[in-house]
Amino acid sequence: MADLREMGRRASKEKQLLQRMPAEEKNRALCLAAERLEDRSEEILCANDRDMEKARQNGMSQGLQDRLKLTRERIGAMAEGLCQIAELPDCIGEIMEAFERPNGLKIEKVRVPMGVIGIIYEARPNVTADAFGLCFKTGNAVILKGGSDALESNKAVVKVIRDALQECGISGDVIQLIEDTDRKVTVEFMKLKEYVDLLIPRGSAGLIQSVIENSTIPVIETGTGNCHVYVDKDADLDMAVEIIYNAKTQRIGVCNACESLVIHRDVRDSLLPRLKKSLDVRRVELRGDERVREILTDIAAATEEDYGREYLDYILSLKTVDTAEEAIDHINRYNTKHSECIVTKNVETAEKFLNEVDAACVYWNASTRFTDGFEFGFGAEIGISTQKLHARGPMGLKELTSYKYLVRGTGQVRT
Amino acid sequence: MADLREMGRRASKEKQLLQRMPAEEKNRALCLAAERLEDRSEEILCANDRDMEKARQNGMSQGLQDRLKLTRERIGAMAEGLCQIAELPDCIGEIMEAFERPNGLKIEKVRVPMGVIGIIYEARPNVTADAFGLCFKTGNAVILKGGSDALESNKAVVKVIRDALQECGISGDVIQLIEDTDRKVTVEFMKLKEYVDLLIPRGSAGLIQSVIENSTIPVIETGTGNCHVYVDKDADLDMAVEIIYNAKTQRIGVCNACESLVIHRDVRDSLLPRLKKSLDVRRVELRGDERVREILTDIAAATEEDYGREYLDYILSLKTVDTAEEAIDHINRYNTKHSECIVTKNVETAEKFLNEVDAACVYWNASTRFTDGFEFGFGAEIGISTQKLHARGPMGLKELTSYKYLVRGTGQVRT
């Protein structure tokens, strides 16, 4: 804990300077960090090799090994990411509102950094550079706790970035990495409220749950997506098949992929055979309710548990409903408030669905896969928030900021 | 826990209806609730008598008894509060942003209610009506846990409001009161994450600390204010004395009262005698550092602990500094990020202070007592946030809302 507090103190010390740092200075540092990541990629790859060697010895799954593995190309992508962040506009100092009170007080609401942001993530070394870039651009110091399987890679990436910052005359303490892999230290980090203003977990549902249960620091919950597509009785069925195919199979391991279909009984007979043919191409396993299985006789039954699951796999559950209301109720019961879609030509039904489904992003005739900071045009993304406090849906740079009120008077006192 | 979950389920059930409830319907219900509070004040006063009787038997302090006590006049003020909330504009449904992407997707960011809000507070029955009014106006269901010493009063107020809602054809479940006074139940309430979207503690530092430590629901931290006034070398000393007198003595038990002074050495000799004369009128006890005590020889020494304390009393600590920078550092070290003030005629020093002091509200030549939703013109206030996530400073109606993205397409899929 003593070490953690020392890290917190160091990060806090940089807050004031970071808050006033001119955009050009931040952008120059981001670009130099990008350049140095490429210059020193050999060093990073060597460190990554050590992580990979240990991962193989420990029998890490192929999927996780793939996320841990760095290549010259992937380091290039990390560098490119930092350059892109440098090109985005700086929102710090923006006057969000300005008003004058009858007593003459002039009040300005000004955008400021959060201060110190903590990021807890899994064994994905690319998150290290990405999280630094987003936090630094918005004037925040960052303390990182990455998955212990990626420790050597993360240490190497952080060292290169810190050196680059120092080349620019900026303290390396604006990015710090917790190197202690003891789980107790991670839990203590979640309670470092005196120094850390915001904690963002990025990773599996288990990681996020642990942060929510243990943290005394304000948290933004990201990630879990049990997303639905509802095919209404008035749907264009060609469009429905295309949207479902895209939302389910374009990338299966992501939070905005479709996990469950809700189908109006009137389109059941014509939709299901075409849909099955389309999804068979990617060998998607279907699990349906009784009415679905009257048409698709050889698929498994969907249980209650299926409706609540984020498969992150080539599996899709199907539910038949009698009305759009029933579809909305079903979705509001099982969803994780992430992304939901209706396919219909009926404006009224669409507007009802848009308004009544409780989710960060509700789509009418478009794939749920668009829930993404880049697809929304934010130019960056730290994650997808599934909570309602502070930020909802794709989080870009502005979502890493707070505000303060500046009040200018001429001696006013309260009576 | 079973009962709490049932309350959560009931509140959730009302969310959808509440979200779409027209402004007029909400306002009519608020006005009728106000009317019924006055009509049935006898019933509420009887219940309050039972609480007061128990409080006296338990030896409750006079100060707490005063906050618990209801009178016909105080019930009138509660009713008047609800009427005022009814008159405020409805922000639900407001389109906060609208943009179109190159692929033709039309994205709207729309203001929506949080959903279900939990409020945990102390034995102040007026908070019951107030919290209901603010949550209901913003389309939120509310679950209240008030101090157990006010249980009978709260039950009576909630009953009157529920009856009024039912008169309007609205389910009483939009306001529910936890009647179980077992502390364990309160802690379980803080973990009712499945049903409660936001938890707001209102009350003492101890209450807030307990919520932060136990809650798995997102929390907005409110309240604690160790506020400073810094008198710069270029200050108008008459103005300084007036602002300090106001910020310290206008109301002592509030979070935006001044608790500590920071004084530039150059104004020490001329300011301190005048200041003491002014504060002596209200018998304010001064505690100073060594340099202050060279001038005010009969006051006590200020310790480190003094600088960190929110007295909420007629006590004021004083610290001498050599520069404005030193004042800023001192304040950033000891403050609770609530409200801070500089008195100076020097624009440059003022702007430096405004930008570099880390607090929700930073004042130039005005009393810290203005940090208040009504004084800011919000027309309402649920509390003063001292955290940086979601809301900072005075929280009005908008701070009780979230948003969602509505995305309208024509069959777009992601490539």
PDB file of N, CA, C and O in Angstrom, chain A residues 342-378:
ATOM      1  N   ILE A 342     -34.152  -2.791 -33.872  1.00  0.00           N
ATOM      2  CA  ILE A 342     -35.419  -3.223 -34.464  1.00  0.00           C
ATOM      3  C   ILE A 342     -35.282  -3.119 -35.976  1.00  0.00           C
ATOM      4  O   ILE A 342     -34.729  -2.148 -36.495  1.00  0.00           O
ATOM      5  N   VAL A 343     -35.771  -4.139 -36.684  1.00  0.00           N
ATOM      6  CA  VAL A 343     -35.870  -4.054 -38.134  1.00  0.00           C
ATOM      7  C   VAL A 343     -37.355  -3.966 -38.467  1.00  0.00           C
ATOM      8  O   VAL A 343     -38.119  -4.880 -38.130  1.00  0.00           O
ATOM      9  N   THR A 344     -37.761  -2.863 -39.070  1.00  0.00           N
ATOM     10  CA  THR A 344     -39.171  -2.665 -39.439  1.00  0.00           C
ATOM     11  C   THR A 344     -39.288  -1.549 -40.467  1.00  0.00           C
ATOM     12  O   THR A 344     -38.400  -0.684 -40.561  1.00  0.00           O
ATOM     13  N   LYS A 345     -40.378  -1.564 -41.233  1.00  0.00           N
ATOM     14  CA  LYS A 345     -40.661  -0.442 -42.133  1.00  0.00           C
ATOM     15  C   LYS A 345     -41.676   0.495 -41.493  1.00  0.00           C
ATOM     16  O   LYS A 345     -42.002   1.535 -42.042  1.00  0.00           O
ATOM     17  N   ASN A 346     -42.190   0.098 -40.314  1.00  0.00           N
ATOM     18  CA  ASN A 346     -43.253   0.856 -39.659  1.00  0.00           C
ATOM     19  C   ASN A 346     -42.658   1.925 -38.717  1.00  0.00           C
ATOM     20  O   ASN A 346     -42.048   1.603 -37.691  1.00  0.00           O
ATOM     21  N   VAL A 347     -42.825   3.186 -39.086  1.00  0.00           N
ATOM     22  CA  VAL A 347     -42.232   4.292 -38.316  1.00  0.00           C
ATOM     23  C   VAL A 347     -42.710   4.296 -36.867  1.00  0.00           C
ATOM     24  O   VAL A 347     -41.921   4.479 -35.939  1.00  0.00           O
ATOM     25  N   GLU A 348     -44.010   4.113 -36.690  1.00  0.00           N
ATOM     26  CA  GLU A 348     -44.565   4.165 -35.338  1.00  0.00           C
ATOM     27  C   GLU A 348     -43.966   3.095 -34.425  1.00  0.00           C
ATOM     28  O   GLU A 348     -43.580   3.375 -33.290  1.00  0.00           O
ATOM     29  N   THR A 349     -43.909   1.865 -34.954  1.00  0.00           N
ATOM     30  CA  THR A 349     -43.329   0.772 -34.164  1.00  0.00           C
ATOM     31  C   THR A 349     -41.859   1.071 -33.868  1.00  0.00           C
ATOM     32  O   THR A 349     -41.375   0.841 -32.756  1.00  0.00           O
ATOM     33  N   ALA A 350     -41.165   1.605 -34.872  1.00  0.00           N
ATOM     34  CA  ALA A 350     -39.748   1.914 -34.696  1.00  0.00           C
ATOM     35  C   ALA A 350     -39.560   2.940 -33.582  1.00  0.00           C
ATOM     36  O   ALA A 350     -38.719   2.770 -32.685  1.00  0.00           O
ATOM     37  N   GLU A 351     -40.347   4.021 -33.614  1.00  0.00           N
ATOM     38  CA  GLU A 351     -40.188   5.083 -32.614  1.00  0.00           C
ATOM     39  C   GLU A 351     -40.519   4.569 -31.214  1.00  0.00           C
ATOM     40  O   GLU A 351     -39.873   4.932 -30.236  1.00  0.00           O
ATOM     41  N   LYS A 352     -41.530   3.723 -31.130  1.00  0.00           N
ATOM     42  CA  LYS A 352     -41.891   3.115 -29.839  1.00  0.00           C
ATOM     43  C   LYS A 352     -40.702   2.303 -29.299  1.00  0.00           C
ATOM     44  O   LYS A 352     -40.332   2.420 -28.128  1.00  0.00           O
ATOM     45  N   PHE A 353     -40.102   1.511 -30.171  1.00  0.00           N
ATOM     46  CA  PHE A 353     -38.963   0.680 -29.780  1.00  0.00           C
ATOM     47  C   PHE A 353     -37.786   1.550 -29.352  1.00  0.00           C
ATOM     48  O   PHE A 353     -37.165   1.337 -28.308  1.00  0.00           O
ATOM     49  N   LEU A 354     -37.485   2.580 -30.157  1.00  0.00           N
ATOM     50  CA  LEU A 354     -36.364   3.479 -29.849  1.00  0.00           C
ATOM     51  C   LEU A 354     -36.544   4.103 -28.470  1.00  0.00           C
ATOM     52  O   LEU A 354     -35.600   4.214 -27.679  1.00  0.00           O
ATOM     53  N   ASN A 355     -37.780   4.506 -28.175  1.00  0.00           N
ATOM     54  CA  ASN A 355     -38.014   5.204 -26.914  1.00  0.00           C
ATOM     55  C   ASN A 355     -38.108   4.281 -25.713  1.00  0.00           C
ATOM     56  O   ASN A 355     -37.688   4.638 -24.618  1.00  0.00           O
ATOM     57  N   GLU A 356     -38.650   3.094 -25.911  1.00  0.00           N
ATOM     58  CA  GLU A 356     -38.972   2.273 -24.744  1.00  0.00           C
ATOM     59  C   GLU A 356     -37.926   1.228 -24.402  1.00  0.00           C
ATOM     60  O   GLU A 356     -37.919   0.698 -23.294  1.00  0.00           O
ATOM     61  N   VAL A 357     -37.055   0.892 -25.334  1.00  0.00           N
ATOM     62  CA  VAL A 357     -35.998  -0.056 -24.998  1.00  0.00           C
ATOM     63  C   VAL A 357     -34.922   0.690 -24.211  1.00  0.00           C
ATOM     64  O   VAL A 357     -34.469   1.763 -24.610  1.00  0.00           O
ATOM     65  N   ASP A 358     -34.556   0.132 -23.072  1.00  0.00           N
ATOM     66  CA  ASP A 358     -33.587   0.775 -22.196  1.00  0.00           C
ATOM     67  C   ASP A 358     -32.186   0.265 -22.528  1.00  0.00           C
ATOM     68  O   ASP A 358     -31.779  -0.808 -22.092  1.00  0.00           O
ATOM     69  N   ALA A 359     -31.462   1.028 -23.332  1.00  0.00           N
ATOM     70  CA  ALA A 359     -30.097   0.649 -23.706  1.00  0.00           C
ATOM     71  C   ALA A 359     -29.326   1.900 -24.098  1.00  0.00           C
ATOM     72  O   ALA A 359     -29.919   2.932 -24.427  1.00  0.00           O
ATOM     73  N   ALA A 360     -28.003   1.805 -24.055  1.00  0.00           N
ATOM     74  CA  ALA A 360     -27.153   2.947 -24.409  1.00  0.00           C
ATOM     75  C   ALA A 360     -27.403   3.356 -25.860  1.00  0.00           C
ATOM     76  O   ALA A 360     -27.495   4.538 -26.179  1.00  0.00           O
ATOM     77  N   CYS A 361     -27.505   2.375 -26.765  1.00  0.00           N
ATOM     78  CA  CYS A 361     -27.723   2.660 -28.184  1.00  0.00           C
ATOM     79  C   CYS A 361     -28.873   1.802 -28.695  1.00  0.00           C
ATOM     80  O   CYS A 361     -28.840   0.576 -28.557  1.00  0.00           O
ATOM     81  N   VAL A 362     -29.875   2.449 -29.262  1.00  0.00           N
ATOM     82  CA  VAL A 362     -30.996   1.707 -29.823  1.00  0.00           C
ATOM     83  C   VAL A 362     -31.057   2.009 -31.318  1.00  0.00           C
ATOM     84  O   VAL A 362     -31.076   3.180 -31.727  1.00  0.00           O
ATOM     85  N   TYR A 363     -31.050   0.947 -32.138  1.00  0.00           N
ATOM     86  CA  TYR A 363     -30.945   1.064 -33.598  1.00  0.00           C
ATOM     87  C   TYR A 363     -32.257   0.747 -34.281  1.00  0.00           C
ATOM     88  O   TYR A 363     -32.963  -0.190 -33.901  1.00  0.00           O
ATOM     89  N   TRP A 364     -32.521   1.490 -35.328  1.00  0.00           N
ATOM     90  CA  TRP A 364     -33.633   1.188 -36.217  1.00  0.00           C
ATOM     91  C   TRP A 364     -33.001   0.892 -37.584  1.00  0.00           C
ATOM     92  O   TRP A 364     -32.367   1.765 -38.179  1.00  0.00           O
ATOM     93  N   ASN A 365     -33.162  -0.331 -38.043  1.00  0.00           N
ATOM     94  CA  ASN A 365     -32.656  -0.747 -39.351  1.00  0.00           C
ATOM     95  C   ASN A 365     -31.142  -0.522 -39.535  1.00  0.00           C
ATOM     96  O   ASN A 365     -30.706   0.018 -40.556  1.00  0.00           O
ATOM     97  N   ALA A 366     -30.358  -0.933 -38.542  1.00  0.00           N
ATOM     98  CA  ALA A 366     -28.897  -0.895 -38.686  1.00  0.00           C
ATOM     99  C   ALA A 366     -28.293  -1.887 -37.703  1.00  0.00           C
ATOM    100  O   ALA A 366     -28.896  -2.197 -36.666  1.00  0.00           O
ATOM    101  N   SER A 367     -27.118  -2.363 -38.018  1.00  0.00           N
ATOM    102  CA  SER A 367     -26.444  -3.375 -37.204  1.00  0.00           C
ATOM    103  C   SER A 367     -26.004  -2.819 -35.855  1.00  0.00           C
ATOM    104  O   SER A 367     -25.537  -1.677 -35.764  1.00  0.00           O
ATOM    105  N   THR A 368     -26.122  -3.631 -34.812  1.00  0.00           N
ATOM    106  CA  THR A 368     -25.649  -3.220 -33.473  1.00  0.00           C
ATOM    107  C   THR A 368     -24.134  -3.028 -33.433  1.00  0.00           C
ATOM    108  O   THR A 368     -23.601  -2.430 -32.503  1.00  0.00           O
ATOM    109  N   ARG A 369     -23.431  -3.531 -34.440  1.00  0.00           N
ATOM    110  CA  ARG A 369     -21.971  -3.447 -34.480  1.00  0.00           C
ATOM    111  C   ARG A 369     -21.460  -2.006 -34.585  1.00  0.00           C
ATOM    112  O   ARG A 369     -20.262  -1.751 -34.448  1.00  0.00           O
ATOM    113  N   PHE A 370     -22.368  -1.052 -34.839  1.00  0.00           N
ATOM    114  CA  PHE A 370     -21.918   0.345 -34.960  1.00  0.00           C
ATOM    115  C   PHE A 370     -21.661   1.018 -33.613  1.00  0.00           C
ATOM    116  O   PHE A 370     -21.194   2.158 -33.579  1.00  0.00           O
ATOM    117  N   THR A 371     -21.992   0.373 -32.510  1.00  0.00           N
ATOM    118  CA  THR A 371     -21.736   0.983 -31.201  1.00  0.00           C
ATOM    119  C   THR A 371     -20.231   0.962 -30.937  1.00  0.00           C
ATOM    120  O   THR A 371     -19.675  -0.020 -30.448  1.00  0.00           O
ATOM    121  N   ASP A 372     -19.592   2.060 -31.267  1.00  0.00           N
ATOM    122  CA  ASP A 372     -18.125   2.125 -31.278  1.00  0.00           C
ATOM    123  C   ASP A 372     -17.726   3.589 -31.413  1.00  0.00           C
ATOM    124  O   ASP A 372     -18.325   4.324 -32.201  1.00  0.00           O
ATOM    125  N   GLY A 373     -16.734   4.008 -30.640  1.00  0.00           N
ATOM    126  CA  GLY A 373     -16.324   5.410 -30.660  1.00  0.00           C
ATOM    127  C   GLY A 373     -15.925   5.899 -32.042  1.00  0.00           C
ATOM    128  O   GLY A 373     -16.222   7.030 -32.417  1.00  0.00           O
ATOM    129  N   PHE A 374     -15.260   5.048 -32.806  1.00  0.00           N
ATOM    130  CA  PHE A 374     -14.825   5.449 -34.149  1.00  0.00           C
ATOM    131  C   PHE A 374     -16.020   5.532 -35.094  1.00  0.00           C
ATOM    132  O   PHE A 374     -16.162   6.489 -35.850  1.00  0.00           O
ATOM    133  N   GLU A 375     -16.902   4.523 -35.029  1.00  0.00           N
ATOM    134  CA  GLU A 375     -18.086   4.512 -35.894  1.00  0.00           C
ATOM    135  C   GLU A 375     -19.007   5.699 -35.582  1.00  0.00           C
ATOM    136  O   GLU A 375     -19.715   6.180 -36.447  1.00  0.00           O
ATOM    137  N   PHE A 376     -18.991   6.162 -34.333  1.00  0.00           N
ATOM    138  CA  PHE A 376     -19.804   7.326 -33.957  1.00  0.00           C
ATOM    139  C   PHE A 376     -19.098   8.637 -34.331  1.00  0.00           C
ATOM    140  O   PHE A 376     -19.642   9.708 -34.151  1.00  0.00           O
ATOM    141  N   GLY A 377     -17.854   8.528 -34.798  1.00  0.00           N
ATOM    142  CA  GLY A 377     -17.134   9.732 -35.207  1.00  0.00           C
ATOM    143  C   GLY A 377     -16.403  10.432 -34.083  1.00  0.00           C
ATOM    144  O   GLY A 377     -16.007  11.588 -34.215  1.00  0.00           O
ATOM    145  N   PHE A 378     -16.206   9.745 -32.936  1.00  0.00           N
ATOM    146  CA  PHE A 378     -15.511  10.387 -31.818  1.00  0.00           C
ATOM    147  C   PHE A 378     -13.994  10.401 -32.032  1.00  0.00           C
ATOM    148  O   PHE A 378     -13.277  11.079 -31.307  1.00  0.00           O
TER     149      PHE A 378
END
